[in-house]
Short mmCIF file of C-alpha atoms in Angstrom, two decimals:
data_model
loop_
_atom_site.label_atom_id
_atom_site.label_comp_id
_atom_site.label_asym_id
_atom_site.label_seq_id
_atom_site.Cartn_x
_atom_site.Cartn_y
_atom_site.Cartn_z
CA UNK A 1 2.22 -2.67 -11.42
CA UNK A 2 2.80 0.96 -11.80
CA UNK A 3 5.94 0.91 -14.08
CA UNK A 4 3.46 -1.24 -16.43
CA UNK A 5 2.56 2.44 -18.02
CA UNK A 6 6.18 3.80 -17.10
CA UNK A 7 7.93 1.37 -19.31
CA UNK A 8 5.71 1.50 -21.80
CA UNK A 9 5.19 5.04 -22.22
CA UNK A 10 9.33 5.87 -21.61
CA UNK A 11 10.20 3.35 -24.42
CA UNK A 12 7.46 5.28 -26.68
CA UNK A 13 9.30 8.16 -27.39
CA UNK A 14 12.69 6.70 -28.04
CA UNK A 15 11.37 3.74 -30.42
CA UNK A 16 8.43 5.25 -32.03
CA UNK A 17 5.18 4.39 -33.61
CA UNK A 18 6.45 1.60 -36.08
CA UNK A 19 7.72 -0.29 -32.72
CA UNK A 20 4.55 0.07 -31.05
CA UNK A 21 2.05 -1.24 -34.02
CA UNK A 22 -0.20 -4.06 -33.15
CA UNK A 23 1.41 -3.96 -29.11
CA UNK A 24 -1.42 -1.98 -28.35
CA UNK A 25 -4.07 -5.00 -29.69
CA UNK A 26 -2.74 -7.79 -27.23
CA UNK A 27 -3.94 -5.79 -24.48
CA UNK A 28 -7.80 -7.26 -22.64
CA UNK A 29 -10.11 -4.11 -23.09
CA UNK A 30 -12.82 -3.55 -20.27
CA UNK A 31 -15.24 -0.17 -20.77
CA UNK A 32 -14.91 0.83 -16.58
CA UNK A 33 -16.45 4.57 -17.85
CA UNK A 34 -19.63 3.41 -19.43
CA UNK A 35 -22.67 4.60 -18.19
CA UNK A 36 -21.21 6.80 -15.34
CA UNK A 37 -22.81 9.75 -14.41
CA UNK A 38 -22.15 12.34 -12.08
CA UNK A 39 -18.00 12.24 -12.16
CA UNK A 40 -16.18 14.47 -10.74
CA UNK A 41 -14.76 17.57 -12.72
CA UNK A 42 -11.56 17.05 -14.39
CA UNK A 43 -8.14 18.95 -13.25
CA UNK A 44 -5.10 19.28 -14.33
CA UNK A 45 -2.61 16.29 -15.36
CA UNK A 46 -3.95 13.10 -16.19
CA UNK A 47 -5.38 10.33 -14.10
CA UNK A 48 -4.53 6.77 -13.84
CA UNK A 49 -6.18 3.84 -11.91
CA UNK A 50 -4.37 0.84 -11.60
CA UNK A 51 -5.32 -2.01 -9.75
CA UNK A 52 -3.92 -5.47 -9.04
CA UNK A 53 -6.03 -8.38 -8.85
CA UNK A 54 -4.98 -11.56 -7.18
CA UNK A 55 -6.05 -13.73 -10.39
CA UNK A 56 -3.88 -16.71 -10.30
CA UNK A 57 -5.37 -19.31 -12.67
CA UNK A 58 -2.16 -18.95 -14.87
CA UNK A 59 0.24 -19.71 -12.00
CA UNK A 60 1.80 -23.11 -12.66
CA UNK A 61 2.14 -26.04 -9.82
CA UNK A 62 5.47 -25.13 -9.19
CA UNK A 63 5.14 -21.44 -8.80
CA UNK A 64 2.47 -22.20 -6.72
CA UNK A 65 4.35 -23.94 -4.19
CA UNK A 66 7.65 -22.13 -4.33
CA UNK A 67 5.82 -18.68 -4.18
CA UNK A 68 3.00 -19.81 -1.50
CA UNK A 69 0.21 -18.90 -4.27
CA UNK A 70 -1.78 -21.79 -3.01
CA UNK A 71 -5.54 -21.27 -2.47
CA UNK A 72 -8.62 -19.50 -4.60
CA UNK A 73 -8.67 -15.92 -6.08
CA UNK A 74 -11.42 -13.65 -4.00
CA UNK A 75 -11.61 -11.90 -7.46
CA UNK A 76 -10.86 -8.74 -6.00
CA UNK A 77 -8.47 -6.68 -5.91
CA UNK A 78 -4.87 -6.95 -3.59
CA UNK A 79 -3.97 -3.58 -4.69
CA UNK A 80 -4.87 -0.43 -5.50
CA UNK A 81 -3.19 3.02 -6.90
CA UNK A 82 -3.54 6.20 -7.73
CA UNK A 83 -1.68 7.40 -9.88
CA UNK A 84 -1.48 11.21 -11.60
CA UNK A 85 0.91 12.69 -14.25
CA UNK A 86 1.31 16.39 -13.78
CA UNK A 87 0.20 18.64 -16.85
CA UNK A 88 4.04 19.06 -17.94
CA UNK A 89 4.18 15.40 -17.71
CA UNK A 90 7.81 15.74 -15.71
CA UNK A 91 6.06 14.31 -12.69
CA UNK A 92 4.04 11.16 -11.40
CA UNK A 93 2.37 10.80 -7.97
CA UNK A 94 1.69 7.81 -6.66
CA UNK A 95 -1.00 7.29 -4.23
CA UNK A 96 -2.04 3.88 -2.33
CA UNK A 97 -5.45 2.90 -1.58
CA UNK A 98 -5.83 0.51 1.11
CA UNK A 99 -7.65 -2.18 -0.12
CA UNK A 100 -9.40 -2.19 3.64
CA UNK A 101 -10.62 0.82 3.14
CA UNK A 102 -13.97 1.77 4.37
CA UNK A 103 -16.01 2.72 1.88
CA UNK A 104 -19.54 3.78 0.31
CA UNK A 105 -20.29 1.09 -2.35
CA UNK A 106 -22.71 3.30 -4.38
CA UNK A 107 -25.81 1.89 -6.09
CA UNK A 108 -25.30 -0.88 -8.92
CA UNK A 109 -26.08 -4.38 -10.54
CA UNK A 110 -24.01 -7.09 -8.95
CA UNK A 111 -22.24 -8.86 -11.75
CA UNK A 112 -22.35 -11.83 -10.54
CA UNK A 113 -25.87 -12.46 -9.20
CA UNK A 114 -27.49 -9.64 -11.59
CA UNK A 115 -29.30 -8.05 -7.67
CA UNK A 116 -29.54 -4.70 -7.52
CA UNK A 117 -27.66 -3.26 -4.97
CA UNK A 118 -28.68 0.02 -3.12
CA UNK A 119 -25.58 2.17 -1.45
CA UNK A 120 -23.56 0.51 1.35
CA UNK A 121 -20.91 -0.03 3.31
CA UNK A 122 -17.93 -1.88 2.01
CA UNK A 123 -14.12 -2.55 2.28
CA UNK A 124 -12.80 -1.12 -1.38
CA UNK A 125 -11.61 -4.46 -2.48
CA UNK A 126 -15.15 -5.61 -2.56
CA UNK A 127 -15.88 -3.28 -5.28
CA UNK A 128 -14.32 -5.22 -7.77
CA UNK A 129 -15.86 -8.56 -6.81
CA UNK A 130 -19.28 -6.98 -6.97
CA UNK A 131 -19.07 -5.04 -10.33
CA UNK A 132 -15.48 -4.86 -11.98
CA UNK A 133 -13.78 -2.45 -13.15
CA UNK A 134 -16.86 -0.07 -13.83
CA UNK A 135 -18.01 0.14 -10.26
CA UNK A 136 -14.36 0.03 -9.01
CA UNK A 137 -13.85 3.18 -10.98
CA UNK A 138 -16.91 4.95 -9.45
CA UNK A 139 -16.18 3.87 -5.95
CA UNK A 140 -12.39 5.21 -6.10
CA UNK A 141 -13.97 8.48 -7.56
CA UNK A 142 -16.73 9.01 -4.76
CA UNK A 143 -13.96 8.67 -2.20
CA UNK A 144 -11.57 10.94 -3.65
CA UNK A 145 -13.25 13.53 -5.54
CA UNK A 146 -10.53 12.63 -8.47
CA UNK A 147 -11.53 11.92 -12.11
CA UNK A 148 -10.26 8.65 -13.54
CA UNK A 149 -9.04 9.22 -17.08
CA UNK A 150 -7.45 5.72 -17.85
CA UNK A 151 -8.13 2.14 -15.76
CA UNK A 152 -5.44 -0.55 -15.67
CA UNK A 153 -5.04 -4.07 -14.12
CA UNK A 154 -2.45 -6.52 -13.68
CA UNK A 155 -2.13 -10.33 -12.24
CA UNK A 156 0.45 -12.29 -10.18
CA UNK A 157 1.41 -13.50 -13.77
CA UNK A 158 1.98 -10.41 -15.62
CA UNK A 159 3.84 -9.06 -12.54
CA UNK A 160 6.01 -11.45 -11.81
CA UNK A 161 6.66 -11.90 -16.16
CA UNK A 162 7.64 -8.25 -16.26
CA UNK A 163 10.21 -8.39 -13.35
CA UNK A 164 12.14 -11.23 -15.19
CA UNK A 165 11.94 -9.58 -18.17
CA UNK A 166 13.52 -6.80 -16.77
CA UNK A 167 16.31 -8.56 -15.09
CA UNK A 168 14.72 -7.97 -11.59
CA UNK A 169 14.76 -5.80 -9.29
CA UNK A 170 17.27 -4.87 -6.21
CA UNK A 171 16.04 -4.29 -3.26
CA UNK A 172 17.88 -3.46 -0.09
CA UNK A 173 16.71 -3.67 3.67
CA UNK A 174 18.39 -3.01 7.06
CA UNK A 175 16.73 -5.99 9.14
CA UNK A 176 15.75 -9.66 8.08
CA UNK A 177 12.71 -9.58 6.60
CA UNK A 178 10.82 -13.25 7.09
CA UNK A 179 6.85 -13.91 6.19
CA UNK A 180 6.04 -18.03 6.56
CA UNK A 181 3.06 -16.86 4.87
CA UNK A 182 4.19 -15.44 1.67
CA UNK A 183 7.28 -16.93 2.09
CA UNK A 184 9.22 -14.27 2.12
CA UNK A 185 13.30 -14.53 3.79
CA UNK A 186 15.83 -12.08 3.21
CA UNK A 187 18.74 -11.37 4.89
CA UNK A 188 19.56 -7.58 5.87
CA UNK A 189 21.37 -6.33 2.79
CA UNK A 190 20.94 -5.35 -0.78
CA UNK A 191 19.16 -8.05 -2.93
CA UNK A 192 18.16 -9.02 -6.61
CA UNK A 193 14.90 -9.78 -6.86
CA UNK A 194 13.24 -11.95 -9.49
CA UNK A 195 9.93 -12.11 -10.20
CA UNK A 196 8.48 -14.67 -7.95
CA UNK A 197 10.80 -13.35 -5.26
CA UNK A 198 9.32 -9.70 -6.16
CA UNK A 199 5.76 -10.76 -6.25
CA UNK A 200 6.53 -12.75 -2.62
CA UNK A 201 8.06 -8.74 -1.34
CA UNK A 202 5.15 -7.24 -2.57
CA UNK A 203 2.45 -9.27 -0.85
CA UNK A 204 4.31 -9.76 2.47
CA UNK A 205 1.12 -8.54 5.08
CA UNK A 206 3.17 -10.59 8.28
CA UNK A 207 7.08 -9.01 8.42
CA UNK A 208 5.49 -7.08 11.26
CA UNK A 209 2.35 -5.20 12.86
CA UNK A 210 2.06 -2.80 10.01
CA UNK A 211 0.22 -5.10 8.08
CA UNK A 212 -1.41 -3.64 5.18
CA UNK A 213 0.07 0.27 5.34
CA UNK A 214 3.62 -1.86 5.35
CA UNK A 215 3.35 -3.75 2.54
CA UNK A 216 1.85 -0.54 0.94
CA UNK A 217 5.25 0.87 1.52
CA UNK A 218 7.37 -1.98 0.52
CA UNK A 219 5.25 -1.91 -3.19
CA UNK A 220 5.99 1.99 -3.46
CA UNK A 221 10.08 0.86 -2.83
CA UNK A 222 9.44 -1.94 -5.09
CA UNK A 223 8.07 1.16 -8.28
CA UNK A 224 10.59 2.77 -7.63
CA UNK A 225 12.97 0.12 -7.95
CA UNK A 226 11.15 -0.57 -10.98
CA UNK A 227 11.63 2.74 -12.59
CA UNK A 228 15.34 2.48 -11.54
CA UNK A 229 16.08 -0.11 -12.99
CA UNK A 230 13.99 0.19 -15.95
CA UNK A 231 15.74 3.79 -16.54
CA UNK A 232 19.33 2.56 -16.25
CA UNK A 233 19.63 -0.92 -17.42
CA UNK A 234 19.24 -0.79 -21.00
CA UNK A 235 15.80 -1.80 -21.40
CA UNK A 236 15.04 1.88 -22.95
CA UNK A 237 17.94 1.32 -25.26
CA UNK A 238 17.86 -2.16 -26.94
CA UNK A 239 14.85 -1.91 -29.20
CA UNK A 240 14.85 -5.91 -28.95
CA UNK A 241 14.54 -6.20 -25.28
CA UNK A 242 12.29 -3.32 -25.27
CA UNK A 243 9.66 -5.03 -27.42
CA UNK A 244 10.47 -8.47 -25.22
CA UNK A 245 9.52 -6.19 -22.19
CA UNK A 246 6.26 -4.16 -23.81
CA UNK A 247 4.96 -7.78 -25.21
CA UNK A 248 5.24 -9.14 -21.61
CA UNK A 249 3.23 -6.79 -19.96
CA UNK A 250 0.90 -5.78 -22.73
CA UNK A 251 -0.08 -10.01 -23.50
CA UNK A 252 -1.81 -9.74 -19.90
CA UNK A 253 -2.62 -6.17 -18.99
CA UNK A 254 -6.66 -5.20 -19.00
CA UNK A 255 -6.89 -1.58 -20.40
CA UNK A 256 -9.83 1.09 -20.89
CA UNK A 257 -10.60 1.94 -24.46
CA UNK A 258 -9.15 4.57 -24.93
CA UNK A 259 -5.71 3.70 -24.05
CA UNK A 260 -4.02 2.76 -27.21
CA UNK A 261 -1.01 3.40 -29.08
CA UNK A 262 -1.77 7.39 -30.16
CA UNK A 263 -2.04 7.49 -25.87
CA UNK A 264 1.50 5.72 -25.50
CA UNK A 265 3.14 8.43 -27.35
CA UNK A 266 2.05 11.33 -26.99
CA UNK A 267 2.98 10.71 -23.20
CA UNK A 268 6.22 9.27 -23.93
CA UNK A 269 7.63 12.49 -26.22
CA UNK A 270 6.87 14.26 -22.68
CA UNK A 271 8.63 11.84 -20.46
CA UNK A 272 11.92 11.12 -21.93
CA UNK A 273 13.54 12.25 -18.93
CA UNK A 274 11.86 10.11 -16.53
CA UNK A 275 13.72 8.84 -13.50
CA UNK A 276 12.64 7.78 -9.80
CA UNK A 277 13.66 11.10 -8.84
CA UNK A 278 10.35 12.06 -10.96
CA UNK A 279 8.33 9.38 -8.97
CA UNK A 280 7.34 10.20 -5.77
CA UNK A 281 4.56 7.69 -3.72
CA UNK A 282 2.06 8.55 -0.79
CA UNK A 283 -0.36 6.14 1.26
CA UNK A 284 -3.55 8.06 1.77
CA UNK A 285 -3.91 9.24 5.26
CA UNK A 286 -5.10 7.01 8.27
CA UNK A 287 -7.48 7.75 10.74
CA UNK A 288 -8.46 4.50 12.18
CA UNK A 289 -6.44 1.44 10.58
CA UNK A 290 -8.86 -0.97 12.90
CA UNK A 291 -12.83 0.93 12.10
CA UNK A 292 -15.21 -1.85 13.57
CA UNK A 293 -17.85 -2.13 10.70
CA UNK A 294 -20.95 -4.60 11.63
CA UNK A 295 -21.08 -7.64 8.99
CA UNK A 296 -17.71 -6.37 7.54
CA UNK A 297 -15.52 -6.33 10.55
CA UNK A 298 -12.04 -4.16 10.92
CA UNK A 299 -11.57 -1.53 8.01
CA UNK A 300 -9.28 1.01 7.81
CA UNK A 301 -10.96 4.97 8.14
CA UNK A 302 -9.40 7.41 6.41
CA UNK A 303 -8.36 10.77 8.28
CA UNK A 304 -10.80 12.55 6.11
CA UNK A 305 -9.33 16.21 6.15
CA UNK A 306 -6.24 15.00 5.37
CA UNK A 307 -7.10 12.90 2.57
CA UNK A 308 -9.04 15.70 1.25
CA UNK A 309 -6.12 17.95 1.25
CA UNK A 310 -3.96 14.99 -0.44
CA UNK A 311 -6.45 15.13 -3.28
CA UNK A 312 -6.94 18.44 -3.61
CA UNK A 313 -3.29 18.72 -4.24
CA UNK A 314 -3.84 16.15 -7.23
CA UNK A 315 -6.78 17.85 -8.76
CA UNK A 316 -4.85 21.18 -8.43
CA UNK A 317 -1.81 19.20 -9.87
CA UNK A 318 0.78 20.38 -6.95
CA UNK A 319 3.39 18.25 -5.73
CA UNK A 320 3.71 16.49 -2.78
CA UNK A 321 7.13 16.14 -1.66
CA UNK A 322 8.16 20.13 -2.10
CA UNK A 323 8.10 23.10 -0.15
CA UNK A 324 5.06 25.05 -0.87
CA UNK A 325 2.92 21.52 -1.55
CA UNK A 326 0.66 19.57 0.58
CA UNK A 327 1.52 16.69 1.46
CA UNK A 328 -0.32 14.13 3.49
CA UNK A 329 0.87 13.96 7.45
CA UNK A 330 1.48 11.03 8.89
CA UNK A 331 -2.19 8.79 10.90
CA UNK A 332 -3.36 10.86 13.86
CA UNK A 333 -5.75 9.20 16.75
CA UNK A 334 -9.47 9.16 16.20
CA UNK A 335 -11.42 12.48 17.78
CA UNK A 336 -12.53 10.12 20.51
CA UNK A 337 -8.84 9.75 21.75
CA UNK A 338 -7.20 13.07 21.52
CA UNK A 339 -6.41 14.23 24.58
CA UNK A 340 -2.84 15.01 25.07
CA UNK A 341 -0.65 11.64 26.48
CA UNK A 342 -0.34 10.37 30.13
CA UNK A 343 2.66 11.43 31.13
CA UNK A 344 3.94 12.91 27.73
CA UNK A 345 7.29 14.71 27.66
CA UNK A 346 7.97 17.38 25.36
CA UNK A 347 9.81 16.10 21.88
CA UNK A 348 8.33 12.75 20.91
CA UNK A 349 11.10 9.60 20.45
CA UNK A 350 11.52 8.60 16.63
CA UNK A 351 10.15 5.12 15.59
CA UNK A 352 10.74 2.80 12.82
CA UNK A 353 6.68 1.79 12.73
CA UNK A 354 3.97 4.12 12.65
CA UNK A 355 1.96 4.13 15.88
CA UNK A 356 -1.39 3.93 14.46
CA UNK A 357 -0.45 0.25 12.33
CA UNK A 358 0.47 -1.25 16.13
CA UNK A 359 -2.33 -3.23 17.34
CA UNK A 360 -1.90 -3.67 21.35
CA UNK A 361 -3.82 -5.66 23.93
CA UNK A 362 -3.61 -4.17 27.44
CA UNK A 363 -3.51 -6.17 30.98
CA UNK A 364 -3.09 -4.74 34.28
CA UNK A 365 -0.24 -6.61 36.20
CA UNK A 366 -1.22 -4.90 39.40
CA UNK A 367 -3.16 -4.55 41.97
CA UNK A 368 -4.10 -0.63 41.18
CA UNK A 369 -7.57 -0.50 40.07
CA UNK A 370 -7.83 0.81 36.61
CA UNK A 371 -3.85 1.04 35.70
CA UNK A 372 -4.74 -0.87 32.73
CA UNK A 373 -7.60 1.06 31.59
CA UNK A 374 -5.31 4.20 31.87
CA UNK A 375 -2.44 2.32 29.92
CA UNK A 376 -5.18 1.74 27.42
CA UNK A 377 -5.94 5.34 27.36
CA UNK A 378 -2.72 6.50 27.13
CA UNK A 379 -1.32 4.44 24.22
CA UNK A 380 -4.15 5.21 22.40
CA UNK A 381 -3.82 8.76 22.49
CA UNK A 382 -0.57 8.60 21.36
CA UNK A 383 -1.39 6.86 17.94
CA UNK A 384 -1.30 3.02 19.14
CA UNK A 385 -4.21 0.66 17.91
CA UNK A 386 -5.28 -0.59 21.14
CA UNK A 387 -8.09 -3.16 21.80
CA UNK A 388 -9.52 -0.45 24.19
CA UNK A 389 -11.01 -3.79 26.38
CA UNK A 390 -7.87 -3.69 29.25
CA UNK A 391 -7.78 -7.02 31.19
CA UNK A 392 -6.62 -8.19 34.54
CA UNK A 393 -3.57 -10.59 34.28
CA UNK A 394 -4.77 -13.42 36.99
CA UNK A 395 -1.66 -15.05 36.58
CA UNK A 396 0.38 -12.24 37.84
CA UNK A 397 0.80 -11.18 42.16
CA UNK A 398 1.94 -7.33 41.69
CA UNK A 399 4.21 -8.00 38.69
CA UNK A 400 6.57 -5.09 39.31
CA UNK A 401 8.01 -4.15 35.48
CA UNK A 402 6.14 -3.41 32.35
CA UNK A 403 6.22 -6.58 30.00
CA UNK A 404 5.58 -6.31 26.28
CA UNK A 405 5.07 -9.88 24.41
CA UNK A 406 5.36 -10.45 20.87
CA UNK A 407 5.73 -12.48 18.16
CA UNK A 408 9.74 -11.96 16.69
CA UNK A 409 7.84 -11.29 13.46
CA UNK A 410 6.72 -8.32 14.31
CA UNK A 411 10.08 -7.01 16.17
CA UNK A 412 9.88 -3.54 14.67
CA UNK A 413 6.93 -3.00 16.27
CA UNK A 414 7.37 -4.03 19.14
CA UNK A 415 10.39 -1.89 19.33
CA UNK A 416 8.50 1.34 18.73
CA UNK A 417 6.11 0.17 21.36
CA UNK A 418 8.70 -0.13 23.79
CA UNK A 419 10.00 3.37 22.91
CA UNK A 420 6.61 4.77 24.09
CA UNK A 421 6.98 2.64 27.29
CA UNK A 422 10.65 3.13 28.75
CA UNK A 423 11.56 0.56 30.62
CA UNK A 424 9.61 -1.93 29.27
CA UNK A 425 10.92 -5.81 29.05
CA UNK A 426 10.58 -7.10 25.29
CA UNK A 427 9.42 -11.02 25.65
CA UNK A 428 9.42 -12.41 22.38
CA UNK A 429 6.27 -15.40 22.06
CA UNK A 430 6.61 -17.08 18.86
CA UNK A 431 3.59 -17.53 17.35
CA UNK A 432 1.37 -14.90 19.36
CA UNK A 433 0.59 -12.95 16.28
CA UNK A 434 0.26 -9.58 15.30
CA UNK A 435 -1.42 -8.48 18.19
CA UNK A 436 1.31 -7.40 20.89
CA UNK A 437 0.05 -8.09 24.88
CA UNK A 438 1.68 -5.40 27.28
CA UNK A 439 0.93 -6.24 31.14
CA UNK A 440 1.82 -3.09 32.67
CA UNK A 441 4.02 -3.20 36.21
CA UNK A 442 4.07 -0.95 38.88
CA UNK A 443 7.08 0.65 37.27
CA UNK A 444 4.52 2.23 34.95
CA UNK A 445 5.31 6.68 35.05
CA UNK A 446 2.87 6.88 31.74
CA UNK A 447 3.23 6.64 27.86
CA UNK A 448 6.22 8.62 25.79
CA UNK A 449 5.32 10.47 22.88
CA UNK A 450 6.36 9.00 19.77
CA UNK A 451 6.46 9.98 16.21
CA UNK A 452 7.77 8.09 13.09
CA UNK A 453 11.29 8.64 11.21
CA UNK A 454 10.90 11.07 8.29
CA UNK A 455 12.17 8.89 5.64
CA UNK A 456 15.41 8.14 4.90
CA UNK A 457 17.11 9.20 8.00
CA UNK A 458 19.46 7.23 9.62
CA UNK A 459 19.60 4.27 8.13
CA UNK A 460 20.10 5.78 4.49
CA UNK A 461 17.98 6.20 1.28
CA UNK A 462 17.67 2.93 0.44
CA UNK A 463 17.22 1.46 4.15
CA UNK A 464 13.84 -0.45 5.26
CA UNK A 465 13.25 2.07 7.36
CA UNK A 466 9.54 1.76 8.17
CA UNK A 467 8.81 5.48 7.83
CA UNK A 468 5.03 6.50 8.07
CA UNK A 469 2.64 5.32 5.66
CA UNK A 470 1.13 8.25 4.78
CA UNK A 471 4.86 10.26 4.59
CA UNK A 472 5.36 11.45 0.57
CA UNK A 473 8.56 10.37 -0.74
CA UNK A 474 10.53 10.35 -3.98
CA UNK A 475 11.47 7.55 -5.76
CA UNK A 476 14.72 8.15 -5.46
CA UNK A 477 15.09 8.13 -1.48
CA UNK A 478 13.40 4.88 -1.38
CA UNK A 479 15.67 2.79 -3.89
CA UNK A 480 19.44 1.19 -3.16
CA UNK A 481 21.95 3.92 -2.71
#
């Protein structure tokens, strides 16, 4: 979705204005800015929103059932980003929005039943169902404090289109990755992707417990793959294949007025140089990935300092992933639940998964009154998402080890679970869900600190390492070596 300006804009410069007459009028125009009041001041750089929606009424029977597109559109949107282009253009940060994400609707018309709406609570996707582009525009901009210069939205269509048109994309990962949802199977190892395959990598919510925040992270690999391979397979250098790509994504991309051809190059005579190493991709910071909201139900919260530092940084146009810059930390616990950890050692273990995207149930296996409630308490300080309602296992007489059960989907999370309880038996349950169920034994000495693998070690740039969400990264640590 991203690299739908990036390969536009790249091509620009090296084609020129000739190429790019009458590419500019196949794009949908929408008028998001009209009416608003009240925006926030502009910075430095320029601003881009661009949104996915899960429009799918030009997917065709057999796509549908190869790619598990089945069902209605919500008319919303599946994703959300970001994105700003530093003043000297040499840079573009890339930030994801959970589309969970609590937020303050503000006032408006509903589009669809003409009601007027007074300000409430919402999750962000909803803002687009309620009043398009416009109000999605003004909703980003009241969370962030970030003025939206330019609005653009893709569909399943135009994605997957684009991805073919490139020649695909290659992905690589370090552990199978299986979603009987989406569909998604791939082996460990280095894959080409084409563009259902992509589109079925970039919805994946089930490979494990991360949910949302993962597949947030497997669409910034997926950009940057993008940009790779848009930057070094030719696509920049055949003028033919270049206008096969730009026609692609332009005969299906929804654009704000103002961005038109004039737009296109003037940013393209500045980016010529544009690689993934120029890219570099941030999920905003979490505070509470499961924020009970009555009539809504679980949102995500963001850590609010944090994310106000992250966009700060934007407005003031400073990198993210340099020395000197501020970039966003990786989800902390909730106030409630910061007390240090029971029975936390000094250095916390690395972890593939980011605590705070583990959802855990909690049963006492015992006969020690409140060991689960402690458990509970304990886990949750350290960053997991626990139910915070600890049961009583009937079943169990004094069960002396820790048991953690979960569904093999979700493997990597139940690893870095296990990491915070050493010792620990892993019982996989197919079919259980994303919600893993750890009935603590008498062997239970407390909860290890844990903290999640800066990205890229171990496993490699290119591995499927599961680093934090809300960890800034260049493109080029997160594509194929």
């Amino acid at each position: 979705m991203a690299t739908t300006l990036s390969v536009v804009v790249l091509a620009a410069g090296g084609f020129g204005h000739a190429l790019f007459t009458g590419l500019d009028t196949s794009l949908t125009r929408v008028d998001p800015f009209k009416d608003m009041k009240n925006r926030p001041q502009g910075g430095h750089g320029l601003n881009f929103l661009l949104v996915g929606t899960d429009e799918r009424a030009r997917i065709t029977p057999e796509e549908r059932r190869a790619y598990r597109l089945g069902g209605e559109s919500c008319h919303c949107t599946d994703t959300v980003m970001l994105v700003h282009l530093s003043e000297d253009r040499d840079r573009a940060s890339v930030v994801s929005l959970p589309r969970d994400s609590y937020a303050e609707m503000p006032e408006h018309t509903d589009l669809t039943t003409g009601k007027l709406h007074h300000a409430h609570p919402v999750k962000l996707n909803a803002a687009y169902a309620e009043g398009g582009p416009g109000l999605t525009v003004r909703t980003v901009e009241a969370m962030t404090g970030v003025k939206i210069d330019h609005y653009l939205e893709v569909d399943f269509t135009s994605f997957m289109r684009t991805v073919d048109a490139v020649g695909g994309v290659r992905i690589c990962t370090t552990s199978p990755m299986k979603d009987p949802y989406s569909g998604l199977d791939l082996p460990a190892g280095t894959h080409e992707l084409d563009g259902g395959q992509a589109l079925q990598y970039v919805r994946s919510r089930h490979v494990d417990g991360a949910a949302d925040l993962g597949r947030m992270q497997r669409q910034q690999k997926f950009v940057a793959a993008l940009v790779d391979r848009v930057t070094s397979g030719g696509v920049l250098l055949n003028p033919v294949r270049f206008r096969e790509v730009a026609t692609t994504m332009l005969s299906s991309v929804r654009a704000d007025q103002g961005f038109g051809t004039e737009q296109l190059l003037s940013l393209a005579k500045a980016m010529r140089g544009f690689t993934p190493a120029s890219s570099e991709f941030v999920s905003v910071p979490i505070g509470d990935a499961g924020f009970q909201v009555k009539g809504i139900g679980s949102t995500v919260k963001w850590d609010a300092a944090k994310a106000q530092k992250l966009f700060q940084s934007l407005r003031e146009d400073h990198p993210l992933t340099t020395a000197g810059a501020t970039p966003a930390s990786p989800p902390a616990p909730s106030a409630s639940s910061a007390a240090p950890a029971e029975g936390a050692r000094p250095g916390a273990v690395a972890v593939e998964v980011a605590p705070s995207t583990v959802r855990v149930q909690v049963y006492n296996g015992t006969h020690t009154a409140g060991l689960g409630a402690r458990a509970d308490a304990a886990l949750r300080a350290t960053g997991f998402d626990t139910t915070r309602d600890p049961q009583t296992r009937q079943s169990t007489h004094n069960q002396a080890g820790t048991v953690i059960a979960y569904d093999p989907h979700w493997d990597r999370s139940a690893r870095t679970l296990a990491a915070a309880l050493p010792g620990a038996t892993l019982q996989p349950v197919a079919g259980q869900g994303a919600t893993l169920q750890v009935t603590v034994g008498a062997d239970y000495r407390g909860v290890t600190p844990v903290r999640v693998r800066e990205a890229g070690a171990g496993s490699g740039s290119g591995a499927d390492s599961g680093a934090g969400a809300s960890e800034a990264v260049r493109g080029d640590q997160v594509v194929c070596p």
